[in-house]
Coordinates of C-alpha atoms in Angstrom, one line a residue:
Chain P
M15 CA 92.2 124.6 138.8
T16 CA 90.2 127.2 140.5
S17 CA 89.2 127.4 144.1
T18 CA 87.3 130.0 146.0
G19 CA 87.3 130.8 149.7
Q20 CA 89.0 132.7 152.5
R21 CA 92.5 131.3 152.0
S22 CA 95.0 134.0 152.8
C23 CA 97.5 135.0 150.2
T24 CA 101.2 134.1 150.7
A25 CA 104.4 135.5 149.1
D26 CA 104.0 132.9 146.4
M27 CA 100.6 134.2 145.4
V28 CA 100.5 136.5 142.3
D29 CA 97.6 138.9 142.2
I30 CA 96.1 138.7 138.7
G31 CA 93.4 141.3 139.2
P32 CA 89.6 141.3 139.1
L33 CA 88.0 138.1 137.9
Q34 CA 85.9 139.8 135.2
E35 CA 89.1 141.3 133.7
V36 CA 90.7 137.9 133.0
P37 CA 90.2 137.3 129.3
E38 CA 88.1 134.4 128.0
R39 CA 89.2 134.1 124.4
A40 CA 93.0 134.6 124.9
M41 CA 95.6 133.8 127.4
R42 CA 96.9 136.7 129.5
I43 CA 100.6 136.0 129.9
V44 CA 102.0 136.8 133.4
N45 CA 105.7 136.8 134.2
A46 CA 106.4 136.5 137.9
G47 CA 110.1 136.2 138.7
K48 CA 111.3 133.2 136.7
K49 CA 107.8 131.8 136.3
S50 CA 105.9 132.5 133.1
F51 CA 102.3 131.4 132.9
G52 CA 99.1 132.2 131.2
V53 CA 95.6 132.8 132.7
V54 CA 92.3 132.4 131.0
R55 CA 88.7 132.6 132.3
Q56 CA 86.0 130.2 131.5
G57 CA 82.8 131.7 133.0
E58 CA 83.4 132.0 136.7
S59 CA 86.5 129.8 136.7
V60 CA 90.1 130.8 136.0
Y61 CA 92.9 128.5 134.9
A62 CA 96.6 129.1 134.9
L63 CA 98.9 127.1 132.6
R64 CA 102.7 127.1 132.5
N65 CA 103.9 129.0 129.5
R66 CA 105.9 126.1 128.2
C67 CA 104.8 123.5 125.9
P68 CA 105.7 120.0 127.1
H69 CA 106.7 119.1 123.5
Q70 CA 109.7 121.3 122.8
G71 CA 109.3 124.1 125.3
G72 CA 107.4 126.5 123.0
P73 CA 105.6 129.6 124.3
L74 CA 102.3 127.8 124.6
C75 CA 100.3 130.6 126.2
S76 CA 100.8 132.9 123.2
G77 CA 98.9 130.4 121.1
R78 CA 95.3 130.6 119.8
I79 CA 92.4 129.6 121.9
G80 CA 89.3 127.9 120.7
K81 CA 86.8 125.1 121.3
R82 CA 88.0 121.5 120.8
I83 CA 86.9 120.2 117.4
V84 CA 85.3 116.8 117.5
P85 CA 83.6 114.7 114.8
G86 CA 79.9 115.3 114.2
E87 CA 77.2 112.7 114.6
A88 CA 78.1 111.0 111.3
N89 CA 81.8 110.8 112.5
V90 CA 84.1 110.6 109.5
G91 CA 84.0 113.7 107.3
T92 CA 82.1 115.8 109.8
M93 CA 83.0 118.4 112.4
A94 CA 81.5 119.8 115.6
I95 CA 82.8 121.5 118.7
E96 CA 82.6 120.5 122.3
E97 CA 82.6 122.7 125.4
R98 CA 86.2 122.1 126.2
T99 CA 88.4 125.0 125.4
V100 CA 91.9 124.2 124.1
I101 CA 95.0 126.3 123.5
M102 CA 97.2 125.6 120.5
C103 CA 100.9 125.9 120.8
P104 CA 102.2 128.3 118.2
W105 CA 105.3 126.1 117.5
H106 CA 103.8 122.8 116.4
G107 CA 100.1 123.0 116.9
W108 CA 99.8 120.8 119.9
E109 CA 96.5 121.5 121.6
F110 CA 95.8 121.3 125.4
D111 CA 92.6 121.5 127.4
V112 CA 92.9 124.8 129.3
S113 CA 91.0 123.4 132.3
T114 CA 93.1 120.3 132.8
G115 CA 96.3 120.7 130.8
E116 CA 95.6 117.4 129.0
S117 CA 96.4 117.1 125.4
A118 CA 93.5 117.3 123.0
W119 CA 94.2 114.1 121.0
A120 CA 93.8 110.4 121.7
D121 CA 92.6 109.6 125.2
E122 CA 95.2 107.0 125.8
D123 CA 98.0 109.5 125.7
R124 CA 96.6 112.2 127.8
N125 CA 98.3 111.2 131.0
Q126 CA 101.8 110.8 129.5
P127 CA 103.9 113.5 131.2
R128 CA 105.4 115.0 128.1
Q129 CA 101.9 115.4 126.6
R130 CA 100.4 117.3 129.4
V131 CA 101.0 121.0 130.2
G132 CA 101.7 122.0 133.8
M133 CA 98.9 123.8 135.7
L134 CA 99.2 126.2 138.6
P135 CA 96.7 126.5 141.4
V136 CA 94.3 129.4 141.1
I137 CA 92.4 131.0 144.0
I138 CA 89.5 133.5 143.6
E139 CA 89.1 135.6 146.7
G140 CA 87.0 138.7 147.1
G141 CA 86.4 138.9 143.4
R142 CA 90.2 138.9 142.6
V143 CA 92.2 136.1 141.1
F144 CA 95.5 134.8 142.6
V145 CA 97.8 132.2 141.1
D146 CA 100.1 130.2 143.4
V147 CA 103.5 130.1 141.8
G148 CA 105.1 128.4 144.7
R149 CA 104.5 124.8 143.5
Chain B
M226 CA 115.5 77.1 111.2
Y227 CA 111.7 77.3 110.6
D228 CA 110.5 74.3 108.6
G229 CA 106.8 74.8 109.1
P230 CA 104.1 75.6 106.7
I231 CA 104.3 78.7 104.5
I232 CA 101.5 80.9 103.3
D233 CA 102.6 82.9 100.2
C234 CA 100.6 86.1 100.0
D235 CA 101.7 87.3 96.6
V236 CA 101.7 84.9 93.6
H237 CA 101.0 86.1 90.1
H238 CA 99.0 83.6 88.0
D239 CA 98.3 84.6 84.5
W240 CA 96.4 83.7 81.4
P241 CA 98.5 81.9 78.7
S242 CA 97.6 84.7 76.2
P243 CA 95.2 87.6 76.1
E244 CA 92.9 85.6 74.0
A245 CA 92.2 83.3 76.9
L246 CA 90.1 85.9 78.5
V247 CA 87.8 86.5 75.5
P248 CA 85.4 83.6 76.1
Y249 CA 84.7 85.1 79.5
L250 CA 83.5 88.4 78.1
S251 CA 79.8 88.9 77.3
E252 CA 78.8 88.5 73.7
G253 CA 78.7 92.2 73.1
W254 CA 82.1 92.9 74.6
R255 CA 83.5 89.9 72.8
E256 CA 82.3 91.3 69.5
H257 CA 83.6 94.7 70.4
V258 CA 87.1 93.8 71.4
T259 CA 87.7 91.2 68.6
R260 CA 86.3 93.0 65.6
A261 CA 89.0 95.5 65.1
G262 CA 92.3 95.8 63.3
G263 CA 95.7 95.7 64.9
N264 CA 96.6 98.4 67.4
F265 CA 100.4 98.5 67.3
V266 CA 100.6 96.4 70.5
G267 CA 103.6 94.6 69.3
D268 CA 102.7 91.1 70.1
G269 CA 100.6 90.4 67.0
S270 CA 97.3 90.5 68.9
K271 CA 94.3 91.6 67.0
G272 CA 91.5 93.9 68.0
L273 CA 91.7 95.6 71.4
L274 CA 93.8 92.7 72.8
P275 CA 95.5 92.6 75.2
L276 CA 92.7 94.1 77.2
T277 CA 94.9 95.2 80.1
S278 CA 97.8 97.5 79.7
S279 CA 101.3 96.9 80.7
I280 CA 103.8 98.7 82.8
A281 CA 105.0 101.7 80.8
W282 CA 108.5 101.3 82.1
P283 CA 109.8 98.0 80.8
N284 CA 112.4 96.1 82.8
P285 CA 115.6 95.9 80.7
N286 CA 116.1 92.3 81.8
G287 CA 112.4 91.3 81.6
V288 CA 110.0 91.4 84.4
V289 CA 109.7 87.6 84.9
R290 CA 112.3 85.0 85.8
D291 CA 113.6 83.2 82.7
E292 CA 112.9 79.7 84.0
T293 CA 109.3 80.5 84.6
W294 CA 108.3 80.6 81.0
P295 CA 106.3 77.4 80.4
P296 CA 107.9 75.1 77.9
E297 CA 104.5 74.6 76.2
G298 CA 104.3 78.3 75.7
G299 CA 102.2 81.0 77.3
M300 CA 102.9 83.6 79.9
P301 CA 104.9 82.9 83.1
G302 CA 102.4 82.1 85.8
S303 CA 100.0 80.5 83.3
S304 CA 101.1 76.9 83.8
Y305 CA 99.8 75.2 86.8
E306 CA 102.2 72.4 86.5
L307 CA 105.2 74.7 86.4
L308 CA 103.9 76.8 89.3
K309 CA 103.3 73.7 91.3
E310 CA 106.8 72.4 90.6
Q311 CA 108.7 75.7 91.1
L312 CA 106.6 77.3 93.8
L313 CA 104.1 75.1 95.7
D314 CA 106.2 72.0 95.9
G315 CA 109.6 73.7 95.5
Y316 CA 109.1 76.0 98.5
G317 CA 106.7 73.9 100.4
I318 CA 103.9 76.5 100.1
S319 CA 100.9 75.3 102.0
R320 CA 98.6 78.1 100.7
A321 CA 99.2 80.6 97.9
M322 CA 97.3 83.8 97.1
L323 CA 96.8 84.2 93.4
L324 CA 96.9 87.9 92.7
Y325 CA 96.9 88.0 88.8
G326 CA 99.7 89.0 86.4
S327 CA 98.4 90.8 83.4
G328 CA 95.1 91.3 85.1
M329 CA 96.6 93.7 87.6
G330 CA 96.4 96.4 84.9
V331 CA 92.6 96.4 84.9
G332 CA 92.4 99.5 87.0
A333 CA 94.3 101.5 84.4
I334 CA 92.0 100.7 81.5
P335 CA 90.7 104.1 80.4
S336 CA 87.2 102.9 79.7
P337 CA 85.5 102.3 83.1
Y338 CA 82.9 100.1 81.2
L339 CA 85.5 97.9 79.7
A340 CA 87.4 97.7 83.0
A341 CA 84.4 96.5 84.8
E342 CA 83.8 93.8 82.2
V343 CA 87.5 92.7 82.2
A344 CA 87.5 92.5 86.0
R345 CA 84.4 90.3 86.0
A346 CA 85.8 88.1 83.2
S347 CA 89.1 87.8 84.9
N348 CA 87.5 86.6 88.1
D349 CA 85.4 84.1 86.3
W350 CA 88.5 82.9 84.3
S351 CA 90.4 82.6 87.6
I352 CA 87.7 80.5 89.2
D353 CA 87.4 78.2 86.1
N354 CA 91.1 77.7 85.6
W355 CA 92.7 77.9 89.0
L356 CA 90.2 77.8 91.8
H357 CA 88.0 75.0 90.8
G358 CA 89.6 72.5 93.1
R359 CA 92.6 71.4 91.1
D360 CA 94.9 72.2 94.1
E361 CA 93.7 72.8 97.6
R362 CA 96.7 75.1 98.2
L363 CA 95.4 77.8 95.8
Y364 CA 93.3 80.8 96.9
G365 CA 92.1 83.7 94.9
A366 CA 91.4 87.4 95.1
I367 CA 88.5 89.3 93.6
L368 CA 90.1 91.6 91.0
L369 CA 88.4 95.0 91.3
P370 CA 87.7 97.7 88.7
T371 CA 88.6 100.6 90.9
Q372 CA 87.4 103.1 88.2
T373 CA 83.9 102.3 89.4
P374 CA 83.8 101.5 93.1
E375 CA 80.1 100.7 93.2
I376 CA 80.6 98.1 90.5
A377 CA 83.7 96.9 92.3
A378 CA 81.6 96.5 95.4
D379 CA 79.0 94.5 93.5
E380 CA 81.8 92.3 92.2
I381 CA 82.9 91.5 95.8
R382 CA 79.3 90.6 96.7
R383 CA 78.9 88.5 93.6
L384 CA 81.9 86.3 94.4
A385 CA 82.4 86.5 98.1
D386 CA 80.7 83.1 98.7
H387 CA 83.1 81.3 96.5
P388 CA 85.1 79.1 98.9
R389 CA 88.4 79.9 97.2
M390 CA 87.9 83.7 96.9
V391 CA 89.2 85.0 100.2
Q392 CA 90.1 88.6 99.6
A393 CA 89.6 91.5 97.1
L394 CA 92.4 93.1 95.1
M395 CA 93.0 96.8 94.3
V396 CA 96.0 97.8 92.2
T397 CA 95.6 101.0 90.2
A398 CA 93.8 103.9 91.8
G399 CA 91.3 104.0 89.0
A400 CA 89.2 106.9 90.3
G401 CA 92.3 109.1 90.3
K402 CA 92.5 109.5 94.1
P403 CA 94.5 107.6 96.7
F404 CA 92.6 104.7 98.2
G405 CA 91.4 106.4 101.4
H406 CA 89.3 108.8 99.4
P407 CA 85.5 108.4 100.1
V408 CA 84.9 107.5 96.5
Y409 CA 86.3 104.1 97.2
H410 CA 84.4 103.5 100.4
P411 CA 81.7 101.4 98.8
I412 CA 84.4 98.8 98.2
Y413 CA 85.4 98.7 101.9
E414 CA 81.7 98.5 102.9
A415 CA 81.3 95.4 100.7
A416 CA 84.5 93.9 101.9
V417 CA 83.5 94.2 105.6
E418 CA 80.0 93.0 104.8
C419 CA 81.5 89.9 103.2
G420 CA 84.2 89.5 105.8
M421 CA 87.1 89.9 103.4
P422 CA 90.4 91.8 103.7
I423 CA 91.6 94.0 100.8
S424 CA 94.9 93.7 99.2
I425 CA 96.5 96.7 97.7
H426 CA 99.2 95.7 95.3
A427 CA 102.0 98.2 94.6
G428 CA 102.8 99.5 91.1
G429 CA 99.4 100.4 89.9
E430 CA 100.3 103.9 88.9
A431 CA 102.8 102.7 86.3
F432 CA 100.4 101.0 83.9
A433 CA 100.0 102.7 80.6
G434 CA 96.7 104.5 80.4
M435 CA 96.8 106.1 83.8
N436 CA 98.4 109.3 82.4
M437 CA 100.0 110.0 85.7
S438 CA 103.5 109.8 86.9
P439 CA 104.1 106.7 89.0
I440 CA 106.4 108.7 91.2
A441 CA 106.2 112.0 92.9
S442 CA 108.1 115.1 91.5
G443 CA 108.1 114.0 87.9
T444 CA 108.1 111.2 85.5
P445 CA 110.9 108.6 85.8
S446 CA 113.3 108.2 83.0
L447 CA 114.5 104.7 83.6
Y448 CA 113.2 101.4 84.9
L449 CA 115.6 101.7 87.8
D450 CA 114.1 105.1 88.8
Y451 CA 110.6 103.6 88.5
H452 CA 111.3 100.4 90.4
V453 CA 113.2 101.9 93.3
L454 CA 110.5 104.5 93.9
N455 CA 107.2 103.5 92.6
G456 CA 106.1 100.7 94.9
V457 CA 107.2 102.6 97.9
Q458 CA 105.8 106.1 97.1
G459 CA 102.5 104.8 95.8
M460 CA 102.0 102.7 98.9
M461 CA 102.9 105.5 101.2
T462 CA 100.2 107.6 99.6
H463 CA 97.6 104.9 100.0
L464 CA 98.5 104.1 103.6
V465 CA 98.4 107.7 104.7
S466 CA 95.2 108.3 102.8
L467 CA 93.4 105.3 104.3
I468 CA 94.1 106.5 107.8
T469 CA 93.5 110.2 107.4
H470 CA 90.2 109.6 105.7
G471 CA 89.1 107.6 108.6
V472 CA 88.5 104.3 106.7
F473 CA 89.2 102.3 109.8
E474 CA 86.9 104.4 112.0
K475 CA 84.2 104.0 109.4
Y476 CA 84.9 100.3 108.8
P477 CA 86.5 99.0 112.1
E478 CA 86.4 95.4 110.9
L479 CA 88.5 96.1 107.8
T480 CA 92.0 94.8 107.3
V481 CA 94.1 96.0 104.4
I482 CA 97.2 94.2 103.2
L483 CA 99.9 96.2 101.5
V484 CA 101.5 94.0 98.9
E485 CA 104.9 94.4 97.4
G486 CA 105.4 98.0 98.6
G487 CA 108.4 97.3 100.8
V488 CA 108.5 97.5 104.5
A489 CA 111.5 99.5 105.7
W490 CA 109.9 102.9 105.1
I491 CA 106.9 102.2 107.2
P492 CA 108.4 103.0 110.7
T493 CA 109.6 106.4 109.6
I494 CA 106.4 107.3 107.9
L495 CA 104.5 106.3 111.0
W496 CA 106.7 108.4 113.2
R497 CA 106.2 111.4 111.0
F498 CA 102.5 110.6 110.7
D499 CA 102.0 110.4 114.5
A500 CA 103.9 113.7 115.0
D501 CA 101.9 115.5 112.3
Y502 CA 98.7 114.1 113.7
K503 CA 99.3 115.8 117.0
A504 CA 99.8 119.1 115.2
V505 CA 96.8 119.1 112.9
R506 CA 94.4 116.8 114.8
K507 CA 91.6 119.3 114.3
E508 CA 91.6 118.6 110.6
V509 CA 90.8 115.0 111.2
P510 CA 88.8 114.9 114.5
W511 CA 87.3 111.6 113.5
L512 CA 90.6 109.9 114.3
K513 CA 90.4 108.6 117.8
R514 CA 93.8 107.2 118.0
H515 CA 97.3 107.8 116.7
P516 CA 97.9 106.8 113.0
S517 CA 100.4 104.1 114.2
E518 CA 97.7 102.5 116.2
Y519 CA 95.3 102.2 113.3
F520 CA 98.2 100.8 111.3
H521 CA 99.0 98.1 113.9
D522 CA 95.3 97.0 114.2
H523 CA 94.2 97.2 110.5
I524 CA 97.2 96.9 108.2
R525 CA 99.3 93.8 107.3
V526 CA 102.3 94.0 105.0
T527 CA 103.8 91.4 102.7
T528 CA 107.5 90.9 102.9
Q529 CA 108.7 91.0 99.3
P530 CA 110.8 92.9 98.3
L531 CA 112.3 92.8 101.7
E532 CA 114.9 95.6 102.0
I533 CA 118.3 94.4 102.9
S534 CA 120.1 96.6 105.4
P535 CA 123.9 96.6 105.5
K536 CA 123.7 95.0 108.9
R537 CA 120.9 92.5 109.4
G538 CA 120.1 94.1 112.8
H539 CA 119.3 97.5 111.3
L540 CA 116.3 96.2 109.4
I541 CA 115.1 94.1 112.4
D542 CA 115.3 97.1 114.8
L543 CA 113.2 99.2 112.4
L544 CA 110.6 96.5 111.9
D545 CA 110.6 95.7 115.6
S546 CA 109.6 99.3 116.3
I547 CA 106.3 98.8 114.5
G548 CA 105.6 95.3 115.8
G549 CA 106.9 93.7 112.6
E550 CA 106.5 90.2 114.1
D551 CA 102.8 90.7 114.1
I552 CA 102.2 92.6 110.9
L553 CA 104.5 91.0 108.3
M554 CA 103.3 88.2 106.0
F555 CA 105.6 86.3 103.7
S556 CA 105.3 86.7 100.0
S557 CA 107.4 85.4 97.1
D558 CA 106.1 87.4 94.1
Y559 CA 106.5 84.4 91.9
P560 CA 107.2 84.4 88.9
H561 CA 108.6 87.9 88.9
W562 CA 112.3 88.8 88.6
D563 CA 112.6 90.1 92.1
T564 CA 111.1 87.0 93.8
D565 CA 112.2 86.6 97.4
D566 CA 113.4 83.2 98.2
A567 CA 111.8 81.8 101.4
Q568 CA 115.1 80.4 102.6
Y569 CA 116.8 83.7 102.2
I570 CA 114.0 85.6 104.0
R571 CA 114.3 83.2 106.9
S572 CA 118.0 84.2 107.2
R573 CA 117.1 87.9 107.4
L574 CA 114.4 87.8 110.1
P575 CA 114.7 86.7 113.7
R576 CA 113.9 83.0 114.2
S577 CA 111.3 83.8 116.8
W578 CA 109.3 85.7 114.1
H579 CA 109.3 82.9 111.5
Q580 CA 106.2 81.0 112.4
K581 CA 104.1 84.2 112.5
V582 CA 105.6 85.8 109.4
F583 CA 105.6 82.7 107.3
H584 CA 102.3 81.4 108.4
D585 CA 100.3 82.4 111.4
N586 CA 99.8 86.1 110.7
A587 CA 98.1 85.3 107.4
A588 CA 96.4 82.2 108.9
K589 CA 94.8 84.4 111.6
L590 CA 93.7 87.0 109.1
F591 CA 92.1 84.5 106.8
G592 CA 90.6 82.4 109.6
W593 CA 92.8 79.3 109.0
P594 CA 94.4 77.2 111.7
T595 CA 97.8 78.4 113.0
A596 CA 100.8 76.2 112.4
D597 CA 100.7 74.5 115.8
K598 CA 97.1 73.4 115.1
L599 CA 97.8 71.8 111.7
E600 CA 98.1 68.1 111.2
G601 CA 100.7 66.9 108.8
A602 CA 101.3 70.3 107.3
T603 CA 103.7 70.4 104.4
T604 CA 107.0 71.8 105.4
A605 CA 109.5 74.0 103.6
N606 CA 111.6 71.0 102.6
G607 CA 108.6 69.1 101.3
K608 CA 108.2 66.7 104.2
A609 CA 105.1 66.2 106.2
R610 CA 105.2 68.1 109.4
Q611 CA 103.8 66.4 112.5
A612 CA 101.7 68.6 114.6

């Protein structure tokens, strides 16, 4: 998630840098102490995902990013894309919505803990991006 | 022990001899198939008879039970009196699905034109000889020429109003693709339109004329190779294909019955299928649910040949993992050699499953009363059951 405002940075806040330098089509992997996470920008929002796939612990944030593929209007046999951006784990191909951490497949399963990637809070302050690794 | 009514979802009725089908052909086809010399078919038939091909891997013991040969002659499954005595009365079968014997090979006939004619003739023969009211326990399936799915769809529409035709039957993948492929979708469209389930009977890849191996990785050498693998491998392919091609997204009212393909492999294939789906979902974005969910809602499976695990509980645990209580439907496979005895199957499945597996799962699918709503239903020991 992304929030903006005057919140002061704490020791747990990692300074990612200027907003416009956060990539949109790839994850930038950040290692802060024992925490490894990836950040990606979607317009004026930035999201931070744990660099650990909930499936088998793969390095999720080194995976490819793209739009979620959905069926076209005729459904079976057709393809279209939706606005949601997903990242695909390089180990087994599981996809997750970068803005929510939810898995990209069937709706019913999205909230199962092992099928959702952990998200870290993001704050944008003064044109710079900070990720809260204290949670 | 369950002594309620039994619905048998796989019974093989047959014509006494291939000649019995000839009067049901059109005049032109009759002339064509009878005005020819012998064709080395081995049974003395003349012309192009028998019209349907046989399994290319013969059973060294014979594919039918010895005592099912009618004393008056003819193929096993061709005598109503014997079928009544040995199966309907003998097992207390309250409803039996007649799924053809020799006719099952129609999908392997090389000529799609002849196949369409044989399927039509077979269905008319079945209605005239078995489904004309001689026994209220008998129900039929519309045999489909899968080489030509549009014609098969027309055949469903032609016969769907017959009160005894309650499903359609696919055996050989006549179009050379697994049954989920879009080429077959006209069949499913017609089935849904007519409110009919589809049965897929195992073994269709082994009929002479298909020119394909009935098993993966090469041609079997022995009947044993063939029989252990064919029903299972072929059915795996059809099941996976039906789901990946979105048949149940496209036809959400469709139910498909897997007949004689075994059951113990299904849980592990579904586990693998669900896992792979998560990995490559973007290839099939039209799937809205996990494959195992489509399976549970749209697939029913007949019991024979029920795999026998070393410990009874092993099989039950496996089947329980896919809701076996709700998806299994009893079948005997009469008069074939590997018939499952109803009494034996009772001993292998939990008592709490019996009413559903032997009766209610099929009854619900075909729109018949469940066992507890039947009056005086025939029981397994032949006695009238009080509701």
